[in-house]
Amino acid sequence: MKLIPFITAGYPTLDAFWASLRELDDNGADIIEIGVPFSDPVADGPVIEAASQQALANGVTLRWILDGLRQRKGQFNAKLVLMGYLNPFLQYGFAQLAADAAEIGVYGLIIPDLPLGEDAEYRAALSERGIHLIPLVAPNTSLERMKEYAAVASGYVYVVSVLGTTGERQGLPADVQATLQRARQAFDLPLALGFGFSHPDQLDAIPTADRPDAIIFGSALIRHLGEGGSAGAFMRRWR
Amino acid sequence: MKKGYFGAFGGQFVPESLVPPLRELEAAMETILPSAAFQDELDDLLRNYAGRETPLTFCPTLSGRLGFNLYLKREDLLHTGAHKVNNTLGQALLAKMMGKTALLAETGAGQHGVATAAAAARLGMSCRIFMGADDVERQAPNVMRMKLLGTEVIPVATGSRTLKDAINAALREWVATQATTHYCFGTAAGPHPFPLLVREFQTVIGRETRAQMLAKTGRLPDAVVACVGGGSNAIGMFHPFVSDASVRIIGVEAGGTGEAGCYHSAALGKGISGVLHGEYTLLLQNADGQIEPSHSVSAGLDYPGVGPEHAALQASGRVEYHAVIDSRALNAFSTLCHAEGILPALESSHALAWVLDNPDALPKGGNVVVNLSGRGDKDMEIIRRSL
């Protein structure tokens, strides 16, 4: 099982973020999703929303994130993905973002408020620079719509485990297996399951055949970091 | 034009998990909304429950002072005190006919919350209202009214603790409850199809005004004026006049306290295009794309964005938009109280203030309609502190 930690850029402090990024990379992260903070994170639960607010208070901007990654270019084994809401990307200038991200070696973008239907021009701008726009699918995404995503998607698929926001949950939602099965049928890409995960044991309830290729965890890690824990210690829980 | 767009503005920028309920709503707008069963029941609710049609009141004293005929469209006389109930009855009835059993909504000042709570109670649906924690404190009487109407009020203590955060919380809740619940969005903004749906239910304002003016004066008004926060009362008044080139259409935003660099709510006048709450529109934001706090003395205009159709009407030049500062809105409030014996909402006072402060911009001897979108009873505490 591949591991995809999510951390909000610049949380809990600017320096601690860069240290965490390195620790995640040193401790087996296959992909690291870097949260670009936004004032109105509508798909996120309270932990990531609070982390975003803290990051903004720390002065984090998209430009600061890209500058920091540029300085550290080539230092990470993990693929780096930027995850954030559309508006900060728009104000930066989407074509410029695609160019800068490509230069830095960013693998992909995840934009939770950019569903299929609104995505064409943005996907094209990224694709021109070889950057993936990672699709999100949810328990209420039909097989038909997943196939529409599959026709244009690249990178991997973010399978949202639950109809809700990000945040730790006990156990697993009942329909997660069915969601994974539909996604497996629709996509030829790796499936990464996220929303609600704090411990690898949660996946035991899913039969081996239906398990995802990767697990994404965000809120649990953010809470651990907020309580003064280290990213390395958190990652060792998963090995 | 692309589905869900008004010119360059609009769209459906939501998490994938909200696409199915929005599509379900789009489908209901095509099947249920035009049906006789829906239209007949909504008509009955509007007439016999909400109090339509509302009067078009001539203002003799102010007309004498201004040099033109000033008429007020009296949405303030509706049940629950504002135009909001036109929309909530429509959406609640639609939701019920879709098989939903519950409503959820955001509210800023509490007017939309009260109107949603009333519609839910009337139609036998349960109701949860999200309200910024600061607004819960500032608008205690409306919180009480919602609770008395059987609604659960949930304070939202994140972000700026006001309307925009209440919308964030309501959208999150809808992701989880969509099977049984309709999100009764309060203004002509948000993701497609809400701007169209809310306009559909609010254009009764403009349609009635049109017929009433023709009956009273034999011609269309020279100008119609309305306040714009998200823009639902304004689009309701404007839309039926958009294709009448002779009718000047004027929207009035909240200019805030008025000093240089002050917080305000004038997204049309001073905003930058971007995406918030599911739509591409004009927004108050900084250069990094973070949404900035808004301000208005009138809580109902206190929002950092605006409905996409207004952004498009401004871009095309069909509608002109101006801003009025808090103190002039308060002046208009007092003026209408004394001159005509009508106590307007502070939101509507912005529209009136532009007319009172710019009489030379309007035709002498002409006919001007201001949409009096709500009554001012809810604003007593703010006015007591401000006057």
XYZ file of C-alpha atoms in Angstrom:
626
model
C 0.000 0.000 0.000
C 1.442 3.321 -1.057
C 1.233 6.206 1.392
C 0.103 9.718 0.538
C 0.336 12.160 3.446
C -1.293 15.597 3.140
C 0.144 18.591 4.944
C -0.941 22.195 4.841
C 1.880 24.409 3.611
C 3.325 26.611 6.338
C 1.672 24.725 9.215
C 2.169 24.886 12.117
C 5.050 27.242 11.312
C 6.841 28.098 8.084
C 10.060 26.304 9.039
C 8.316 23.330 10.626
C 6.487 22.727 7.368
C 9.688 22.320 5.363
C 11.104 20.041 8.056
C 7.915 17.936 7.978
C 8.045 17.686 4.218
C 11.550 16.272 4.435
C 10.601 13.833 7.219
C 7.618 12.556 5.268
C 9.891 12.012 2.297
C 12.510 10.241 4.422
C 9.897 7.972 6.011
C 8.293 6.351 3.049
C 5.814 8.806 1.544
C 5.241 7.888 -2.094
C 3.376 11.072 -2.898
C 3.041 14.163 -0.694
C 0.010 16.374 -1.099
C 0.832 19.952 -0.130
C -2.213 21.940 0.927
C -2.365 25.461 -0.504
C -4.365 27.352 2.117
C -7.587 29.166 1.198
C -9.806 31.371 3.331
C -12.930 29.353 2.463
C -12.068 25.635 2.255
C -15.524 24.242 1.610
C -14.547 20.566 1.223
C -12.518 20.446 4.423
C -13.377 19.571 7.967
C -12.411 21.594 11.048
C -8.828 20.330 11.434
C -7.651 21.266 7.953
C -9.706 24.460 7.965
C -7.985 25.556 11.177
C -4.581 24.600 9.729
C -5.348 26.697 6.645
C -6.269 29.673 8.820
C -3.034 29.267 10.780
C -1.002 29.019 7.578
C -2.605 32.179 6.183
C -1.889 33.941 9.470
C 1.731 32.776 9.085
C 1.818 34.583 5.740
C 1.684 31.582 3.423
C 0.940 32.323 -0.234
C 1.104 30.161 -3.335
C 4.139 32.167 -4.419
C 5.909 31.355 -1.125
C 5.177 27.651 -1.594
C 6.470 27.611 -5.166
C 9.577 29.608 -4.235
C 10.359 27.196 -1.405
C 9.899 24.176 -3.649
C 12.100 25.767 -6.303
C 14.910 26.156 -3.745
C 14.524 22.479 -2.812
C 14.101 21.159 -6.322
C 15.339 17.588 -6.731
C 15.597 16.988 -2.977
C 12.503 14.792 -2.633
C 11.981 11.177 -3.668
C 8.210 11.483 -3.299
C 6.084 12.971 -6.031
C 4.745 16.365 -4.997
C 1.148 17.368 -5.566
C -0.395 20.758 -4.806
C -3.909 20.540 -3.370
C -5.971 23.659 -3.103
C -9.088 25.559 -4.123
C -9.333 27.185 -7.511
C -9.350 30.857 -6.555
C -5.743 31.266 -5.310
C -4.568 29.393 -8.423
C -6.672 31.705 -10.623
C -5.290 34.860 -9.059
C -1.719 33.602 -9.465
C -2.492 33.101 -13.159
C -3.198 29.566 -14.246
C -0.813 29.491 -17.215
C 1.970 30.892 -15.039
C 1.195 28.343 -12.354
C 1.428 25.505 -14.875
C 4.775 26.826 -16.134
C 6.221 27.344 -12.645
C 4.967 24.004 -11.342
C 6.480 22.230 -14.323
C 9.818 23.941 -13.821
C 9.849 22.885 -10.164
C 8.860 19.322 -10.979
C 5.404 19.263 -9.392
C 3.631 16.023 -10.340
C 0.039 17.158 -10.198
C -2.696 19.382 -8.843
C -5.846 18.495 -6.901
C -8.551 21.160 -7.027
C -11.596 20.053 -5.018
C -13.880 22.777 -6.395
C -13.095 22.092 -10.054
C -15.332 19.192 -11.119
C -15.633 17.705 -14.581
C -17.552 20.185 -16.714
C -15.628 23.218 -15.486
C -12.167 21.718 -15.833
C -11.408 21.622 -19.568
C -9.309 24.779 -19.979
C -7.432 24.220 -16.717
C -6.730 20.576 -17.485
C -5.443 21.601 -20.917
C -3.125 24.260 -19.453
C -1.643 21.727 -17.020
C -1.459 18.914 -19.515
C 0.530 21.115 -21.891
C 3.204 21.249 -19.194
C 2.972 17.566 -18.303
C 1.196 18.125 -14.979
C -1.670 15.870 -13.902
C -5.024 17.214 -12.734
C -5.996 14.505 -10.260
C -9.736 13.709 -10.327
C -11.801 13.242 -7.174
C -14.687 10.790 -7.158
C -17.114 10.206 -4.310
C -19.593 7.587 -3.054
C -22.329 9.316 -5.073
C -20.328 9.432 -8.326
C -21.962 7.050 -10.789
C -20.006 4.563 -12.876
C -21.033 6.524 -15.951
C -19.580 9.751 -14.595
C -16.428 7.996 -13.406
C -15.983 6.814 -17.005
C -16.335 10.430 -18.179
C -13.553 11.356 -15.766
C -11.487 8.366 -16.919
C -11.595 9.629 -20.493
C -9.631 12.763 -19.533
C -7.891 11.959 -16.235
C -4.243 11.141 -15.601
C -1.974 10.626 -12.606
C -4.064 8.834 -10.002
C -7.630 8.932 -8.741
C -8.582 10.455 -5.391
C -11.421 8.277 -4.135
C -13.336 10.124 -1.439
C -14.445 7.516 1.097
C -17.464 9.285 2.515
C -20.114 11.893 1.740
C -18.701 14.517 4.029
C -15.631 16.624 4.575
C -12.042 15.746 5.381
C -11.477 14.602 8.933
C -10.756 11.536 11.013
C -13.475 8.934 11.360
C -13.789 5.638 13.166
C -13.938 2.581 10.938
C -15.078 2.788 7.358
C -18.235 4.018 5.655
C -20.441 1.161 4.486
C -20.361 1.963 0.780
C -16.610 2.469 0.405
C -16.143 -0.986 -1.104
C -18.756 -0.293 -3.781
C -17.154 3.074 -4.562
C -13.765 1.403 -4.980
C -15.255 -1.284 -7.205
C -16.849 1.295 -9.520
C -13.622 3.283 -9.639
C -11.608 0.164 -10.443
C -14.018 -0.623 -13.278
C -13.921 2.918 -14.692
C -10.244 3.838 -14.373
C -6.940 2.304 -15.474
C -5.158 4.625 -12.994
C -4.019 3.885 -9.425
C -6.716 4.493 -6.815
C -5.901 6.491 -3.689
C -8.500 6.402 -0.909
C -8.870 9.435 1.324
C -11.090 11.305 3.828
C -11.324 9.875 7.319
C -8.148 7.812 7.704
C -5.974 7.879 10.785
C -4.738 4.299 11.024
C -3.917 1.523 8.555
C -6.132 -0.942 10.463
C -9.159 0.848 9.059
C -8.468 -0.809 5.698
C -8.680 -4.336 7.141
C -12.434 -4.310 6.643
C -11.990 -4.079 2.870
C -11.415 -7.432 1.102
C -7.921 -7.581 -0.384
C -9.195 -7.610 -3.949
C -10.962 -4.291 -3.519
C -8.281 -2.419 -1.596
C -6.974 0.811 -3.062
C -3.423 1.245 -4.332
C -2.725 4.070 -1.929
C -4.094 5.642 1.217
C -4.301 9.400 1.799
C -4.250 10.837 5.303
C -4.446 14.502 6.178
C -6.401 15.543 9.251
C -4.842 12.906 11.526
C -1.353 14.001 10.488
C -2.205 17.680 10.842
C -3.598 17.082 14.320
C -0.466 15.100 15.238
C 1.739 17.969 14.023
C -0.440 20.541 15.781
C 0.059 18.650 19.049
C 3.823 18.906 18.600
C 4.372 15.447 17.114
C 6.843 14.783 14.322
C 5.970 13.756 10.787
C 8.478 10.920 11.001
C 6.845 9.415 14.086
C 3.454 9.610 12.417
C 4.723 7.835 9.292
C 6.212 4.963 11.284
C 2.675 4.113 12.418
C 1.976 3.048 8.823
C 4.954 0.751 8.369
C -23.534 30.016 -23.920
C -22.096 27.382 -21.579
C -24.676 25.848 -19.242
C -25.075 27.778 -16.026
C -23.269 30.890 -17.237
C -24.312 34.518 -17.598
C -21.749 35.881 -20.013
C -18.407 35.028 -18.443
C -19.886 34.557 -14.961
C -21.531 31.682 -13.089
C -20.723 27.994 -13.417
C -20.741 25.077 -11.000
C -17.457 25.084 -9.089
C -18.302 22.582 -6.374
C -16.785 19.393 -4.984
C -17.717 16.360 -7.078
C -19.891 15.103 -4.214
C -22.260 18.066 -4.753
C -22.661 17.562 -8.486
C -25.360 14.846 -8.162
C -27.706 16.884 -5.911
C -27.261 19.962 -8.131
C -28.148 17.864 -11.177
C -31.144 16.440 -9.333
C -32.240 20.023 -8.701
C -31.710 20.982 -12.350
C -33.906 18.058 -13.378
C -36.640 19.089 -10.914
C -36.593 22.605 -12.364
C -37.403 21.133 -15.765
C -40.054 18.656 -14.677
C -41.720 19.723 -11.405
C -41.377 23.491 -11.560
C -43.433 24.084 -14.736
C -46.192 21.643 -13.686
C -49.655 22.948 -12.899
C -49.588 21.146 -9.547
C -46.483 23.078 -8.483
C -47.484 26.431 -9.927
C -51.001 26.296 -8.473
C -49.795 25.423 -4.984
C -47.050 28.047 -5.050
C -49.527 30.649 -6.252
C -51.844 29.769 -3.377
C -49.003 29.958 -0.850
C -47.839 33.322 -2.172
C -51.347 34.810 -2.137
C -52.881 33.362 0.962
C -49.884 32.660 3.170
C -47.208 35.196 2.216
C -49.498 38.101 1.292
C -48.969 38.686 -2.435
C -49.526 40.711 -4.423
C -47.705 43.434 -2.578
C -48.774 47.055 -3.100
C -46.954 49.600 -5.223
C -47.096 52.648 -2.949
C -46.855 56.204 -4.267
C -44.847 58.519 -1.975
C -46.489 61.968 -2.163
C -44.195 63.864 0.208
C -40.899 62.622 -1.199
C -42.156 62.931 -4.792
C -42.869 66.618 -4.113
C -39.348 67.148 -2.844
C -37.598 65.130 -5.551
C -39.443 66.410 -8.609
C -40.405 62.970 -9.896
C -42.918 60.332 -8.881
C -41.427 57.900 -6.378
C -43.097 54.518 -5.983
C -42.137 51.782 -3.553
C -42.632 48.086 -4.253
C -43.730 46.904 -0.845
C -41.949 43.567 -0.308
C -41.642 44.726 3.313
C -45.300 43.847 3.791
C -44.762 40.159 3.087
C -44.988 37.517 5.786
C -41.649 37.291 7.650
C -40.835 40.845 6.608
C -38.927 40.691 3.338
C -38.808 39.361 -0.205
C -36.931 36.281 1.013
C -40.145 34.298 1.505
C -40.875 34.342 -2.264
C -37.806 32.176 -2.708
C -38.110 29.963 0.359
C -41.721 28.997 -0.359
C -40.765 28.157 -3.930
C -37.715 26.117 -2.987
C -39.404 24.392 -0.055
C -42.352 23.350 -2.206
C -40.033 22.140 -4.959
C -37.981 20.175 -2.428
C -41.097 18.604 -0.956
C -42.292 17.545 -4.400
C -38.804 16.108 -5.027
C -39.356 13.888 -1.987
C -37.022 15.729 0.371
C -38.056 15.875 4.017
C -35.647 18.489 5.339
C -34.281 21.911 4.493
C -30.971 23.429 5.361
C -29.915 26.996 4.732
C -27.420 29.693 5.556
C -28.408 33.054 6.899
C -26.599 36.306 7.553
C -28.964 38.766 9.207
C -31.443 35.998 9.788
C -34.108 37.097 7.282
C -33.517 34.184 4.941
C -33.288 31.895 7.948
C -36.634 33.053 9.285
C -38.244 32.787 5.837
C -36.833 29.257 5.407
C -37.943 28.261 8.894
C -41.471 29.504 8.189
C -41.652 27.674 4.846
C -40.381 24.473 6.465
C -42.945 24.680 9.249
C -45.755 25.443 6.820
C -44.861 22.501 4.556
C -44.114 20.044 7.368
C -40.372 19.776 6.788
C -37.569 19.820 9.325
C -35.040 22.638 9.109
C -31.475 23.431 10.121
C -30.026 26.931 9.692
C -26.315 27.763 9.720
C -25.471 31.233 10.956
C -22.147 32.904 11.662
C -21.434 32.983 15.394
C -21.048 36.779 15.327
C -24.369 37.108 13.496
C -26.067 34.874 16.087
C -25.076 37.437 18.704
C -25.896 40.506 16.574
C -29.280 39.234 15.367
C -30.666 37.643 18.516
C -34.355 38.404 17.731
C -34.178 36.535 14.415
C -32.458 33.595 16.119
C -35.384 33.505 18.543
C -37.896 33.656 15.675
C -36.239 30.741 13.884
C -36.256 28.660 17.043
C -39.911 29.483 17.699
C -40.683 28.294 14.177
C -39.189 24.924 15.081
C -35.814 25.330 13.411
C -32.421 24.342 14.760
C -29.919 27.221 14.538
C -26.283 26.154 14.300
C -23.684 28.867 15.063
C -20.627 28.757 12.785
C -17.513 29.827 14.680
C -14.971 29.379 11.875
C -13.372 31.952 9.560
C -14.909 35.405 9.792
C -17.905 33.985 11.759
C -20.375 35.624 9.326
C -22.449 34.810 6.242
C -19.700 33.466 4.012
C -18.670 30.983 6.685
C -22.306 29.997 7.222
C -22.481 29.181 3.485
C -19.302 27.086 3.764
C -20.811 25.158 6.667
C -24.141 24.672 4.904
C -22.447 23.367 1.761
C -20.466 20.904 3.902
C -23.619 19.753 5.653
C -25.376 19.293 2.308
C -22.668 16.907 1.106
C -23.550 14.600 3.988
C -27.351 15.032 4.000
C -28.212 15.354 0.313
C -30.323 12.193 0.173
C -33.051 13.665 2.365
C -32.261 17.372 2.406
C -32.576 20.325 0.068
C -30.198 23.239 0.449
C -32.506 26.253 0.309
C -29.963 28.786 -0.941
C -30.886 32.338 -0.024
C -29.749 34.530 -2.872
C -29.308 34.557 -6.640
C -25.723 33.356 -6.352
C -23.875 30.116 -5.675
C -23.432 27.219 -8.066
C -25.730 26.622 -11.032
C -28.709 26.196 -10.897
C -29.242 28.376 -7.790
C -28.876 31.747 -9.572
C -31.585 30.699 -12.042
C -33.790 29.040 -9.431
C -33.772 32.016 -7.066
C -34.386 34.413 -9.963
C -37.314 32.268 -11.040
C -38.956 32.724 -7.635
C -38.088 36.404 -7.202
C -39.165 37.748 -10.607
C -42.695 37.916 -9.227
C -41.492 41.279 -7.842
C -40.713 42.742 -11.241
C -43.689 41.159 -12.989
C -46.115 42.655 -10.483
C -44.350 46.019 -10.599
C -44.608 46.087 -14.356
C -48.345 45.347 -14.350
C -48.995 47.770 -11.480
C -47.125 50.619 -13.189
C -48.953 50.024 -16.448
C -52.270 50.040 -14.576
C -51.444 53.209 -12.588
C -49.623 55.290 -15.190
C -50.210 53.620 -18.536
C -46.501 53.207 -19.177
C -43.377 51.492 -17.944
C -41.349 53.175 -15.189
C -38.432 55.393 -16.205
C -36.176 53.738 -13.647
C -36.206 50.802 -11.251
C -33.805 50.736 -8.313
C -32.864 47.950 -5.885
C -30.154 47.146 -3.372
C -27.633 44.423 -4.186
C -25.921 42.137 -1.703
C -26.012 38.678 -3.237
C -28.651 40.249 -5.439
C -31.906 38.289 -5.156
C -34.376 41.149 -4.645
C -32.595 43.130 -7.340
C -32.628 40.383 -9.957
C -36.291 39.792 -9.098
C -37.073 43.429 -9.827
C -34.673 43.848 -12.770
C -35.136 40.733 -14.833
C -38.635 41.507 -16.180
C -37.374 44.944 -17.332
C -34.032 43.946 -18.870
C -35.354 43.846 -22.427
C -37.196 47.182 -22.055
C -34.562 49.614 -23.307
C -36.523 52.634 -22.004
C -36.269 51.476 -18.398
C -33.122 52.559 -16.601
C -32.006 49.864 -14.165
C -29.960 50.795 -11.117
C -28.434 48.499 -8.509
C -27.068 49.864 -5.245
C -24.320 48.159 -3.258
C -23.226 48.779 0.307
C -20.248 51.149 0.401
C -19.459 50.499 4.057
C -18.268 53.205 6.399
C -16.966 55.348 3.547
C -13.448 56.411 4.559
C -10.587 55.524 2.196
C -9.736 51.830 2.379
C -12.755 50.979 4.540
C -14.393 47.580 4.571
C -17.447 47.509 2.318
C -19.595 45.063 0.383
C -19.300 46.540 -3.121
C -18.150 43.491 -5.074
C -19.487 44.889 -8.351
C -17.820 48.240 -7.921
C -14.513 47.150 -6.458
C -14.281 43.372 -6.774
C -11.948 41.160 -8.781
C -13.251 38.126 -10.647
C -12.687 34.745 -9.069
C -14.386 31.663 -7.653
C -16.212 31.406 -4.330
C -19.207 29.344 -3.228
C -19.481 27.539 -6.516
C -19.551 30.480 -8.908
C -17.190 32.582 -10.974
C -18.066 36.177 -10.126
C -16.735 39.452 -8.754
C -15.294 39.072 -5.263
C -13.641 41.090 -2.556
C -10.260 39.385 -2.336
C -6.590 40.131 -1.965
C -3.896 39.648 -4.613
C -3.300 36.083 -3.379
C -6.915 35.090 -3.941
C -7.923 35.022 -0.270
C -11.444 36.312 0.360
C -11.498 39.584 2.288
C -13.970 40.470 5.023
C -16.905 42.616 3.921
C -18.799 45.191 5.924
C -22.131 46.913 5.850
C -24.349 48.452 8.508
C -26.975 46.292 6.859
C -26.246 42.646 7.588
C -28.204 41.494 4.541
C -25.770 43.228 2.167
C -22.678 42.109 4.078
C -21.220 39.575 1.616
C -17.891 39.596 -0.285
C -19.394 38.341 -3.559
C -22.389 38.926 -5.806
C -24.667 36.837 -7.995
C -23.193 36.070 -11.423
C -26.055 37.583 -13.401
C -25.380 40.981 -11.831
C -21.714 40.701 -12.786
C -22.832 39.961 -16.339
C -25.423 42.783 -16.403
C -22.720 45.192 -15.283
C -20.256 43.903 -17.885
C -22.813 44.272 -20.677
C -23.686 47.792 -19.499
C -27.414 47.050 -19.238
C -27.524 47.755 -15.500
C -25.605 50.479 -13.671
C -24.375 49.800 -10.156
C -23.532 52.377 -7.515
C -22.481 52.253 -3.872
C -24.072 54.014 -0.887
C -22.279 54.336 2.440
C -23.712 53.388 5.838
C -24.466 56.949 6.970
C -26.485 57.813 3.848
C -28.472 54.588 4.178
C -29.287 55.552 7.773
C -30.325 59.009 6.568
C -32.651 57.449 3.988
C -34.092 55.211 6.705
C -35.027 58.230 8.845
C -36.288 60.201 5.877
C -38.721 57.488 4.813
C -39.956 56.994 8.362
C -40.771 60.696 8.778
C -41.922 61.548 5.267
C -44.063 58.528 4.438
C -44.582 56.589 7.660
C -42.749 53.535 6.374
C -39.946 51.857 8.301
C -37.589 50.280 5.735
C -34.929 47.639 6.214
C -31.384 49.016 6.164
C -30.747 46.950 3.019
C -33.594 48.636 1.145
C -32.528 51.979 2.618
C -29.406 51.784 0.436
C -31.517 51.740 -2.744
C -33.672 54.568 -1.442
C -30.602 56.577 -0.407
C -29.181 56.562 -3.914
C -32.460 57.999 -5.229
C -32.710 60.628 -2.466
C -29.081 61.686 -2.917
C -29.113 61.777 -6.734
C -32.424 63.413 -7.735
C -30.791 65.276 -10.628
C -29.752 61.969 -12.181
C -33.404 60.985 -12.589
C -35.961 62.487 -15.009
C -38.101 65.399 -13.740
C -41.733 64.378 -13.784
C -40.791 60.758 -14.429
C -41.725 57.597 -12.577
C -39.147 55.852 -10.404
C -39.670 52.575 -8.530
C -37.555 51.574 -5.544
C -37.829 47.979 -4.406
C -38.510 48.178 -0.692
C -37.238 44.659 -0.178
C -37.815 44.441 3.565
C -39.021 46.110 6.728
C -36.750 47.608 9.336
C -38.132 46.075 12.517
C -35.162 43.671 12.615
C -32.738 46.621 12.542
C -33.969 48.440 15.655
C -30.924 47.649 17.774
C -28.425 48.728 15.076
C -30.406 51.900 14.402
C -30.683 52.729 18.100
C -26.899 52.588 18.339
C -26.314 54.470 15.065
C -28.727 57.424 15.159
